[in-house]
Short mmCIF file of N, CA and C in Angstrom, two decimals:
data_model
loop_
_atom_site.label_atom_id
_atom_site.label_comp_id
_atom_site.label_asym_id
_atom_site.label_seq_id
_atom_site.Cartn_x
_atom_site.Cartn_y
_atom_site.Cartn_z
N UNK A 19 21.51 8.00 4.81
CA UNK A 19 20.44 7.01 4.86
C UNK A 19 19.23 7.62 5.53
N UNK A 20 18.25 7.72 5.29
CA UNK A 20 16.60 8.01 5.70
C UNK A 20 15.91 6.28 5.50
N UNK A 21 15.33 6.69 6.42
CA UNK A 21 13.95 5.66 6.97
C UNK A 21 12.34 6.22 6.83
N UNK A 22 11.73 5.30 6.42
CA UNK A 22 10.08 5.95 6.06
C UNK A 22 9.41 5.05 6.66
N UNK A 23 8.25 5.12 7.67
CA UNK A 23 6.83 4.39 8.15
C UNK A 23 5.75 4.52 7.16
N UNK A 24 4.76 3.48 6.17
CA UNK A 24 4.26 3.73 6.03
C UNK A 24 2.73 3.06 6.94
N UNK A 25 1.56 3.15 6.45
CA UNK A 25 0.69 2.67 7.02
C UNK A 25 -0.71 2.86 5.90
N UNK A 26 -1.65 1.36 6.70
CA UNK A 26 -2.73 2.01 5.39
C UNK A 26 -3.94 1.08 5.75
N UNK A 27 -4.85 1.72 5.67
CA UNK A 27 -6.18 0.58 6.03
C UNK A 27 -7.29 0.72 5.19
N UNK A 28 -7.91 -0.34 4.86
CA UNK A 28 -8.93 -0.13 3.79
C UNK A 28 -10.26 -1.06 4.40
N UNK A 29 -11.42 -1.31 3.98
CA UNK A 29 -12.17 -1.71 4.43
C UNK A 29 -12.72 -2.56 3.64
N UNK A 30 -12.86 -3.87 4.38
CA UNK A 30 -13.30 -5.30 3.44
C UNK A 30 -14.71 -5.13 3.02
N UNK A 31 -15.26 -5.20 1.71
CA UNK A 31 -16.42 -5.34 1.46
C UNK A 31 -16.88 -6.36 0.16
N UNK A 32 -18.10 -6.48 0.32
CA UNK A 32 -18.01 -7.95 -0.73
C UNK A 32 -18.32 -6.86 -2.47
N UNK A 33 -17.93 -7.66 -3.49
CA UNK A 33 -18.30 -7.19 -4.26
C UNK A 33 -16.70 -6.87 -4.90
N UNK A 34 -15.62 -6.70 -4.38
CA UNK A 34 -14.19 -6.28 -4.78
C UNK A 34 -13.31 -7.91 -4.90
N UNK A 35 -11.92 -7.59 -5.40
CA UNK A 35 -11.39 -8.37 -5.32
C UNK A 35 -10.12 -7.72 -4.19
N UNK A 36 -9.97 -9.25 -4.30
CA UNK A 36 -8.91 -8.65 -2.77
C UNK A 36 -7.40 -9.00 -3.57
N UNK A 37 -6.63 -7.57 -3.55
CA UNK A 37 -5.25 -7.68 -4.23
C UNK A 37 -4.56 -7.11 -2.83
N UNK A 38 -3.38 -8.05 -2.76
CA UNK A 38 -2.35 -8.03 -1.24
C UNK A 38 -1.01 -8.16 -2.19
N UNK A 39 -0.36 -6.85 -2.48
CA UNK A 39 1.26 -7.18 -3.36
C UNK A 39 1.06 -7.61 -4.13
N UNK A 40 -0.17 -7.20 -4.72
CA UNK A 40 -0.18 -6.88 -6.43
C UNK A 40 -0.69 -8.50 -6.93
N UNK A 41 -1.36 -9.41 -5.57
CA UNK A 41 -1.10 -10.77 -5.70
C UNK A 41 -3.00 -10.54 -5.72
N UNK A 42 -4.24 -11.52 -6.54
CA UNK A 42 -5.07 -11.46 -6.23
C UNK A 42 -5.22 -12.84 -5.39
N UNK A 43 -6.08 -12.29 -4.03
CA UNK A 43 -6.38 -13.29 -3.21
C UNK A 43 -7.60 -13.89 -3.31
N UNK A 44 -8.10 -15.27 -3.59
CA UNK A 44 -9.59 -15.52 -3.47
C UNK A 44 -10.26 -15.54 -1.75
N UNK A 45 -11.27 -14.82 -1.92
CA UNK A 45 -11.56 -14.20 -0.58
C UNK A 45 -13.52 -13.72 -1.21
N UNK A 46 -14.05 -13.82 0.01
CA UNK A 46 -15.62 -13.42 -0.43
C UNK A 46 -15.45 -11.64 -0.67
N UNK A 47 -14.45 -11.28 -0.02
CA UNK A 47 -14.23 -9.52 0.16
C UNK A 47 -13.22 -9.01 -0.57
N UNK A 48 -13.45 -7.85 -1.05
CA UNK A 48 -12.04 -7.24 -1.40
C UNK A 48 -12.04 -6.11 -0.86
N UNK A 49 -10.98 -5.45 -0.83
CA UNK A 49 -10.77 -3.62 -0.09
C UNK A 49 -11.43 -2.86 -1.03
N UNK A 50 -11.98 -1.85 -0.01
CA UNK A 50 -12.23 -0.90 -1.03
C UNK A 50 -11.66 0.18 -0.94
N UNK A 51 -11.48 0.80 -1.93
CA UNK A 51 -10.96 1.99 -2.37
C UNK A 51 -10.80 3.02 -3.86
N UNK A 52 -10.34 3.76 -4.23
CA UNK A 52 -10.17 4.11 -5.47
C UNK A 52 -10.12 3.29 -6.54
N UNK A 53 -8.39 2.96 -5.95
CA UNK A 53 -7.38 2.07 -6.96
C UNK A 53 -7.72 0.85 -6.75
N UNK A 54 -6.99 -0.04 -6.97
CA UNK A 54 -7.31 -1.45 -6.47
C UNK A 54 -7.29 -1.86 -4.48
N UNK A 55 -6.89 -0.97 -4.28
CA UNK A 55 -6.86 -0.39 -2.46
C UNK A 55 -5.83 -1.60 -1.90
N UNK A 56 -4.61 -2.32 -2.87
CA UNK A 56 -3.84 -3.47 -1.98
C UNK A 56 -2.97 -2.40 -1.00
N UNK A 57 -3.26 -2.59 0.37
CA UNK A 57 -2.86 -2.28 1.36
C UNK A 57 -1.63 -2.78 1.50
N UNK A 58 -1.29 -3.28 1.45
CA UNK A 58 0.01 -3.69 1.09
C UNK A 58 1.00 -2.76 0.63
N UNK A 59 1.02 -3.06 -0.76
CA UNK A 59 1.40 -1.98 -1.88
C UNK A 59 1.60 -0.63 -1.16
N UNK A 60 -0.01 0.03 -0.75
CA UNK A 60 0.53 1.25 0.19
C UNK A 60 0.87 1.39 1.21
N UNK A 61 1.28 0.86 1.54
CA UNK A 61 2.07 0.81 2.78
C UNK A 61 3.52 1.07 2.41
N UNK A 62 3.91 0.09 1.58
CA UNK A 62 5.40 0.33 1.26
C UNK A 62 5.48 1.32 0.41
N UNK A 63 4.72 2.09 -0.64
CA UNK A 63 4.69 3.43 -1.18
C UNK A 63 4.81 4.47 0.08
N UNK A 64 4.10 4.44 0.75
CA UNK A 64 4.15 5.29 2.05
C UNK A 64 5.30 5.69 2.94
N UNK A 65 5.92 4.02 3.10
CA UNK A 65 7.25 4.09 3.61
C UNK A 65 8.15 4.80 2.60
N UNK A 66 8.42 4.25 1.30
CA UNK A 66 9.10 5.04 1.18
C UNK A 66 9.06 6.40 -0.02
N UNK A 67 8.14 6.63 0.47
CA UNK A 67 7.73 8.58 -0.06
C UNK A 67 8.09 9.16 0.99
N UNK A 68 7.78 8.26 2.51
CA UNK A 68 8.53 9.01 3.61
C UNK A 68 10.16 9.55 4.02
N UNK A 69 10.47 8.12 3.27
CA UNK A 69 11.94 8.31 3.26
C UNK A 69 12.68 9.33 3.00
N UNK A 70 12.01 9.67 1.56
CA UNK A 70 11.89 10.48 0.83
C UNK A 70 11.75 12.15 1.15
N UNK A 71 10.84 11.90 1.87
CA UNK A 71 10.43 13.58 2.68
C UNK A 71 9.38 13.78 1.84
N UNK A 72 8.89 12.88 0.82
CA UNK A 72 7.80 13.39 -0.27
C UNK A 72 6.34 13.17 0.37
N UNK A 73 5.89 13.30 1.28
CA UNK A 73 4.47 13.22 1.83
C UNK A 73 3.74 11.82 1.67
N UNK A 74 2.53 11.69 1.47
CA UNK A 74 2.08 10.43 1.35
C UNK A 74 1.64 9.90 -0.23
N UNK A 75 1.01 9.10 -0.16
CA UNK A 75 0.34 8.39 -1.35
C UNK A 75 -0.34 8.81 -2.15
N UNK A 76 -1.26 9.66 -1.00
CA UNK A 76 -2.80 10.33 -1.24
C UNK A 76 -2.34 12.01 -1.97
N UNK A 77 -1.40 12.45 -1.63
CA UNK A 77 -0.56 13.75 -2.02
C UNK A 77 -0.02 13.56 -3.30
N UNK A 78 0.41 12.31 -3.95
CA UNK A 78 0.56 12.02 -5.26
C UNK A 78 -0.39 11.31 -6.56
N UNK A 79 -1.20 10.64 -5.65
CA UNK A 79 -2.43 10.00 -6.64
C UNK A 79 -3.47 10.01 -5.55
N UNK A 80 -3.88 11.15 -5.99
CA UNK A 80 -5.04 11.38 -5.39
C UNK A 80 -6.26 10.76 -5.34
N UNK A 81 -7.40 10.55 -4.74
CA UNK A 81 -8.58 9.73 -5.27
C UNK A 81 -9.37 10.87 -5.93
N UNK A 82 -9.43 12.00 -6.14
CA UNK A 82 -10.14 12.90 -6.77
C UNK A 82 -9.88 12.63 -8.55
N UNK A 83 -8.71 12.40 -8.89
CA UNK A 83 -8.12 12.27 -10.09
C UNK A 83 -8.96 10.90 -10.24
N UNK A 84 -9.64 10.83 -11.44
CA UNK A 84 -10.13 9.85 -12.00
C UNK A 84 -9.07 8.87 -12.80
N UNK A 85 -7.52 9.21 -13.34
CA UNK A 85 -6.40 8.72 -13.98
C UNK A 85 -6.21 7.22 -12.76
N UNK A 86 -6.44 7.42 -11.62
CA UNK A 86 -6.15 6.13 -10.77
C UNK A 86 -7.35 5.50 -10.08
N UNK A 87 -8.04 5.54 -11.05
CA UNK A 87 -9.55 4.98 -10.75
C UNK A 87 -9.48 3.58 -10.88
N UNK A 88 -9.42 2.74 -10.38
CA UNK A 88 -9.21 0.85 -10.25
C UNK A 88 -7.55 0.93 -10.62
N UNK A 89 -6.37 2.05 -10.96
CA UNK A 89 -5.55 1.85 -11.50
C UNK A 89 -4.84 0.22 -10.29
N UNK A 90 -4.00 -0.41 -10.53
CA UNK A 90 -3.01 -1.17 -10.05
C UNK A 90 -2.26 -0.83 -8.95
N UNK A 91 -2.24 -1.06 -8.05
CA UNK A 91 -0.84 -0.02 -7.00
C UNK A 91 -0.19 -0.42 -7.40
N UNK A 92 0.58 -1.87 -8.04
CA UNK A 92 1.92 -1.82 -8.38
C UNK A 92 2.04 -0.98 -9.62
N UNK A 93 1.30 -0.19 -10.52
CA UNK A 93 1.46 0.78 -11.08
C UNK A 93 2.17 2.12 -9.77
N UNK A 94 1.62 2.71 -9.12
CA UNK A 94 1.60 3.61 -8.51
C UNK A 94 3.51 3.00 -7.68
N UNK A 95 3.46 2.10 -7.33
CA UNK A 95 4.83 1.62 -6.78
C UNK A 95 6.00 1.97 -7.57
N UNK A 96 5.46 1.52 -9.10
CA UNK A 96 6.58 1.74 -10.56
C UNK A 96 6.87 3.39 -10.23
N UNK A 97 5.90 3.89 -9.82
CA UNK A 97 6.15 5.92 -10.20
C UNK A 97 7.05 5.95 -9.16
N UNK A 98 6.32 5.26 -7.54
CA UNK A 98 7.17 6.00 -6.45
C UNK A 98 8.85 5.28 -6.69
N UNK A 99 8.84 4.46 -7.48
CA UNK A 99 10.40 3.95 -7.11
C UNK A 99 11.77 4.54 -8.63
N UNK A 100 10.51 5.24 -9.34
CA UNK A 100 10.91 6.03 -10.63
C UNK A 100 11.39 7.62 -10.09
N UNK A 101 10.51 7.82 -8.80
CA UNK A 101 10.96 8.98 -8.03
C UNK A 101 11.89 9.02 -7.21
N UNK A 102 12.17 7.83 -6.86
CA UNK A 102 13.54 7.44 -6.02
C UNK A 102 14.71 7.13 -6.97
N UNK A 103 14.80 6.66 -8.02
CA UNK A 103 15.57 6.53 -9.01
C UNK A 103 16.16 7.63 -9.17
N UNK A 104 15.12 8.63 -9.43
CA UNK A 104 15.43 10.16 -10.32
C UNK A 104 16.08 10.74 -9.26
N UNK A 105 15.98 10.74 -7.94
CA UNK A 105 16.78 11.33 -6.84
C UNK A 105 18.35 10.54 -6.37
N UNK A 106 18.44 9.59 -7.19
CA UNK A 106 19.57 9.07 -7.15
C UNK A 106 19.60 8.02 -5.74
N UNK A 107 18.78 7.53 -5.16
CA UNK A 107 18.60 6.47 -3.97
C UNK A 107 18.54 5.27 -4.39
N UNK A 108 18.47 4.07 -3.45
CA UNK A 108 18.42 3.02 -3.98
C UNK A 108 17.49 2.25 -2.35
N UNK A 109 16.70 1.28 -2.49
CA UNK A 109 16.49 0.72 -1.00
C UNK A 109 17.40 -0.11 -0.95
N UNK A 110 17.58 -0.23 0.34
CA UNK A 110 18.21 -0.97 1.24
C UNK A 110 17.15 -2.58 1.98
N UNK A 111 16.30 -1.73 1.91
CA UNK A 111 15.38 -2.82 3.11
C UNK A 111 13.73 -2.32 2.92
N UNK A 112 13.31 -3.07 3.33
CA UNK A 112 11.50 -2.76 3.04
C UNK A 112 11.38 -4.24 3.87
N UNK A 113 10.39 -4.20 4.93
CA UNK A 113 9.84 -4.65 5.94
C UNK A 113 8.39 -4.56 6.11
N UNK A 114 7.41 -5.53 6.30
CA UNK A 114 5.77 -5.40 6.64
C UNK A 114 5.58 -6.06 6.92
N UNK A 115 4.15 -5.83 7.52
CA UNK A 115 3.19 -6.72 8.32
C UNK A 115 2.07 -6.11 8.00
N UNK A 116 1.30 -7.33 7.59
CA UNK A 116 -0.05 -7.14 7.37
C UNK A 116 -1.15 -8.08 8.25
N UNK A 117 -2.22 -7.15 8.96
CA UNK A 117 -3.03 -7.46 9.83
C UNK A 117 -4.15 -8.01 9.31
N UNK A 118 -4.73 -8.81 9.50
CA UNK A 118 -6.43 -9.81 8.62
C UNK A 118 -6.65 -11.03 9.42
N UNK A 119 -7.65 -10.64 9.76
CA UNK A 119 -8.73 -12.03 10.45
C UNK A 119 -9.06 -12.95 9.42
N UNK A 120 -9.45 -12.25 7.97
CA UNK A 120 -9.77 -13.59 7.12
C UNK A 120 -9.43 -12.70 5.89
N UNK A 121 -8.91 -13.18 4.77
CA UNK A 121 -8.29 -14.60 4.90
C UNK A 121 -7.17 -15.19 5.84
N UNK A 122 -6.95 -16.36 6.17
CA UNK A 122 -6.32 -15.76 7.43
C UNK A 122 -4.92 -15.88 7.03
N UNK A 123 -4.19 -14.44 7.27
CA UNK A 123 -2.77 -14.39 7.36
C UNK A 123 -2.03 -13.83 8.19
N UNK A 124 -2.61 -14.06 9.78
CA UNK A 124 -2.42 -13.95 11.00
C UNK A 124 -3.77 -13.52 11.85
N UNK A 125 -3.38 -13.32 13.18
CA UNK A 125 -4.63 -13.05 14.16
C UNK A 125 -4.84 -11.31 14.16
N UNK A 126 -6.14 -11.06 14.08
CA UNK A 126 -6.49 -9.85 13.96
C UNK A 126 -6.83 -9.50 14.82
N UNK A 127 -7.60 -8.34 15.50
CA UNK A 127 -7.85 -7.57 16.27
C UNK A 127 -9.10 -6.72 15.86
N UNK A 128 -9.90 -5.73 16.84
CA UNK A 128 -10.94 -4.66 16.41
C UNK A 128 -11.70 -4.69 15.09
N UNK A 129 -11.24 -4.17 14.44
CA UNK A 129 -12.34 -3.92 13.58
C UNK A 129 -11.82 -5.04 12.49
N UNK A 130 -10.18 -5.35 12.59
CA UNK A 130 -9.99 -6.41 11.76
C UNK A 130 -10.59 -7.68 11.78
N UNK A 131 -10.47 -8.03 13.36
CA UNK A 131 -10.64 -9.77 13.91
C UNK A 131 -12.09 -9.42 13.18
N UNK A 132 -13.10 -8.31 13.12
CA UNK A 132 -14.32 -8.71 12.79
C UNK A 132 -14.49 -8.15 11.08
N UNK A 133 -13.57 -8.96 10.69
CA UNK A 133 -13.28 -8.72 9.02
C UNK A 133 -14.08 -7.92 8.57
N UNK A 134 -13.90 -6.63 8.98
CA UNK A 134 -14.25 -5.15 8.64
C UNK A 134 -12.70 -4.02 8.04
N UNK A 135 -11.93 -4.99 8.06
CA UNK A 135 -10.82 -4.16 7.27
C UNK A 135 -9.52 -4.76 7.67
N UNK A 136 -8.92 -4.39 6.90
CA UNK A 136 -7.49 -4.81 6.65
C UNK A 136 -6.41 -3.68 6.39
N UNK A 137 -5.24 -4.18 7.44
CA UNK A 137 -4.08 -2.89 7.74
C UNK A 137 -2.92 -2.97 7.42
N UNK A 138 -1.99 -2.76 6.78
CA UNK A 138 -0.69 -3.09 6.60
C UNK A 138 0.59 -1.73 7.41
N UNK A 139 1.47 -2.47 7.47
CA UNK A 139 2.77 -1.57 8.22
C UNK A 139 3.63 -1.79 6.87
N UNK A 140 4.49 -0.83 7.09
CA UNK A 140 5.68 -0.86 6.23
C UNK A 140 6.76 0.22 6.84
N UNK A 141 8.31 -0.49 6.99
CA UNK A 141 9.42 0.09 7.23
C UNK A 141 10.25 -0.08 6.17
N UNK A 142 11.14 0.78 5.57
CA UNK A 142 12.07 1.64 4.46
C UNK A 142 12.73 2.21 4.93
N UNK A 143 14.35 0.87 4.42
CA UNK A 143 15.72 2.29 4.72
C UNK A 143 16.00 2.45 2.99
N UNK A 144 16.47 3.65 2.93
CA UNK A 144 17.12 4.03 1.27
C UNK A 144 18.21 4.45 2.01
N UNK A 145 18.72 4.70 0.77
CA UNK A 145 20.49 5.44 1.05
C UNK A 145 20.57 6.32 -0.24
N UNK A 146 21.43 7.67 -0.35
CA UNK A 146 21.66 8.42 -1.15
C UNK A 146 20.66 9.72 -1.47
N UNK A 147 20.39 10.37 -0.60
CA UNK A 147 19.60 11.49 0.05
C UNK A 147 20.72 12.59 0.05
#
């Protein structure tokens, strides 16, 4: 059994839509980033690429590559769990918390409380390593 941390922060700005687990949220802001930037999503890619020993997010879909330009993270989730497949693992558990002053889906902090970005955690046990 291996365990993976992931982590991931993006920055609220108006003009995006805001996708949290592949879910769109109505919100004046959305993250920005490449892909659709749900923090969420990478977080638990993160966790478990870690699991994995496979590096991060950014090491597999890069933002230089134009192929994941607005792509979906739950696209990018389908690959990382197609890479866990192919290694013969399975999860066990996937755990998060996601940090946001607004919309509100708990109390924020720093740069969050002043809805300047949004952070997600993610913990991953797999088995069959």
């Amino acid at each position: 059994m291996r365990v993976g941390i992931g982590y991931d922060i993006h920055p609220l700005v108006p003009g995006r839509k805001l996708i949290v687990g592949g879910i769109e949220i109505p919100h004046s802001k959305g993250l920005d980033g490449h892909s659709d930037a749900d923090v969420l999503t990478h977080a638990v890619c993160d966790a478990l690429l870690g699991a994995m020993g496979e590096g991060d997010l950014g090491a597999h879909f890069p933002a230089s590559d134009q192929r994941y330009k607005d792509i979906s993270s739950l696209k990018l989730l389908e690959a990382v769990m197609s890479m866990l497949t192919r290694r013969g693992c399975r999860v066990v558990n996937v755990d998060a918390v996601i940090n946001a002053q607004a919309p509100r889906l708990g109390p924020g902090q720093g740069a969050v409380g002043r809805e300047e970005a949004m952070i997600a955690q993610a913990v991953c046990l797999i088995e069959g390593l």
